Amino acid sequence: MTLRPLLTLLLGALLLPAAAQKFDGLALTPPMGWNSWNTFACDIDETTVKETADLFVKLGLKEAGYQYIVVDDGWMEMRRDPETLRLVPCHKKFPHGMKPVVDYVHGQGLRFGIYNCAGVLTCGGYPGTRGYEFLDAKQYAEWGVDFLKYDWCSTGSGNGGLPYQQEARASYTLMRDALRQAGRPVLFNICEWGDNQPWLWAKDVGHSWRISGDIACCWDCELSYGGWSSFGIWPIIRMRQGIRQYSGPGHWNDFDMMEVGNGLSPAEDRTHFAMWCMLASPLFLGNDIRKMSQETLKLVTNKELIAIDQDPLGIQAFRFINDAGYELWVKPLDKGQWALAFVNMGEGTLDIDYDWRRFNIKDGTFGRSVDFHKEAFDVRDCVNHNDADDTGKNFKHTLQKHDIVVLRLTPKR
Ligand code: GAL
């Protein structure tokens, strides 16, 4: 090789930008917040967002750890601006544009999230981002957006009737790079419903990824809409038990925004919330905060349960027992502690009488185990906030139908 091409090559390598990457350190524990979709669908507006931000502070949600206010689908006009090609906030719903709303949310010490889609249209039929990745990312940065939920509608033949098929990894990586270039740290929430197994490739692309189709406000149901389904609480919990090793600090399996407070029974709400904590899922409220009952508020601000979700190890629970009339789920915690959740899946009342020494616990995936013959633990009931003795004695508890009790085990000194 002569000197000239060699020099060009070297110079080229020097001038190439460093490989883009996601913004690190944004989700070392599962992100927490509120999202408009489950209650408002596309009917979201400025007043609702501002009132929700106010209540985050007033009701102690912010103090409990909820940070992000996320506006889901429906926030735009049906067309981009013909001159600038920029997305246009719906004039009726956001009459002052998006920037003042973002500023307002920031003014409450909270963070602001927005929604769009990797395809040509969002799932609600609004302009998608395909082809406009860098423009949209720049616009979000100008507004001060801190979180992007990025959906997967209208991306191909099986999905939107288009004569091509987008590739998921490339599409999400492109948007990650666009966000990076725009320069404002944004938590990137991948929402392709688990169709392309993002847990296998998205660790360096996004901070969380949905593992299922849309959640529905029911206990154990699947609602089919010809071609796609939404799922109740339990089908989602059970859907992907083989992927817990892919979730952890900075990159979470996302079990979807919650339906707590939207019509399940009080016991089912408890189980729903506590299981999301056990699974180290992002915790996004999906109810109307302005109409929340005291009971719901108490549940979603239960600091002992939230601490289990936010445990620094970030290990997702696994099902340990499934054949005793109840399910027992186990989550290793920091400092040799453990969280255990007993759930009554039956339709009647259940008396639990659990002998700790009957089973030792082993989590082969994360290399943690307990031998109850050798180690003793204090037992704390994190749902009812009482000390439930220690592992020297059987754990006795009565559970109503679909109810849960979550225990934190702390090694005895
Ligand atoms: C779905 C997504 C929902 C919601 C909706 C908006 O694809 O899973 O969470 O964002 O689109 O149209």
PDB file of C-alpha atoms in Angstrom, residues 308 330-342 354 356 361 370 372 375-382 388-391 395 406-412:
ATOM      1  CA  ILE A 308     -37.915  -4.508  47.205  1.00  0.00           C
ATOM      2  CA  VAL A 330     -38.403 -15.523  45.599  1.00  0.00           C
ATOM      3  CA  LYS A 331     -36.168 -12.487  44.988  1.00  0.00           C
ATOM      4  CA  PRO A 332     -32.591 -12.275  46.244  1.00  0.00           C
ATOM      5  CA  LEU A 333     -31.861  -8.884  47.813  1.00  0.00           C
ATOM      6  CA  ASP A 334     -28.751  -6.968  48.713  1.00  0.00           C
ATOM      7  CA  LYS A 335     -26.808  -7.786  51.904  1.00  0.00           C
ATOM      8  CA  GLY A 336     -27.840 -11.438  52.005  1.00  0.00           C
ATOM      9  CA  GLN A 337     -31.522 -10.591  52.361  1.00  0.00           C
ATOM     10  CA  TRP A 338     -34.402 -12.224  50.490  1.00  0.00           C
ATOM     11  CA  ALA A 339     -37.948 -11.281  49.536  1.00  0.00           C
ATOM     12  CA  LEU A 340     -40.568 -14.014  49.384  1.00  0.00           C
ATOM     13  CA  ALA A 341     -44.099 -13.588  48.053  1.00  0.00           C
ATOM     14  CA  PHE A 342     -46.867 -16.081  48.779  1.00  0.00           C
ATOM     15  CA  TYR A 354     -44.838 -22.817  55.970  1.00  0.00           C
ATOM     16  CA  TRP A 356     -38.797 -22.853  56.474  1.00  0.00           C
ATOM     17  CA  ILE A 361     -33.619 -21.915  48.376  1.00  0.00           C
ATOM     18  CA  VAL A 370     -29.959 -20.310  51.603  1.00  0.00           C
ATOM     19  CA  PHE A 372     -32.358 -22.770  56.537  1.00  0.00           C
ATOM     20  CA  GLU A 375     -28.877 -19.788  58.720  1.00  0.00           C
ATOM     21  CA  ALA A 376     -31.589 -17.948  60.621  1.00  0.00           C
ATOM     22  CA  PHE A 377     -33.472 -14.873  59.446  1.00  0.00           C
ATOM     23  CA  ASP A 378     -35.792 -12.275  60.902  1.00  0.00           C
ATOM     24  CA  VAL A 379     -39.034 -12.164  58.966  1.00  0.00           C
ATOM     25  CA  ARG A 380     -40.816  -8.914  58.179  1.00  0.00           C
ATOM     26  CA  ASP A 381     -44.287  -8.733  56.573  1.00  0.00           C
ATOM     27  CA  CYS A 382     -43.954  -5.859  54.079  1.00  0.00           C
ATOM     28  CA  ALA A 388     -43.591 -11.926  61.587  1.00  0.00           C
ATOM     29  CA  ASP A 389     -41.166 -13.689  63.893  1.00  0.00           C
ATOM     30  CA  ASP A 390     -38.194 -15.568  62.470  1.00  0.00           C
ATOM     31  CA  THR A 391     -37.335 -18.615  60.408  1.00  0.00           C
ATOM     32  CA  PHE A 395     -44.768 -18.906  59.039  1.00  0.00           C
ATOM     33  CA  VAL A 406     -44.512 -10.417  50.903  1.00  0.00           C
ATOM     34  CA  LEU A 407     -41.809 -11.178  53.455  1.00  0.00           C
ATOM     35  CA  ARG A 408     -38.346  -9.676  53.796  1.00  0.00           C
ATOM     36  CA  LEU A 409     -35.833 -12.050  55.362  1.00  0.00           C
ATOM     37  CA  THR A 410     -32.863 -10.433  57.073  1.00  0.00           C
ATOM     38  CA  PRO A 411     -29.976 -12.566  58.355  1.00  0.00           C
ATOM     39  CA  LYS A 412     -29.902 -12.668  62.161  1.00  0.00           C
TER      40      LYS A 412
END
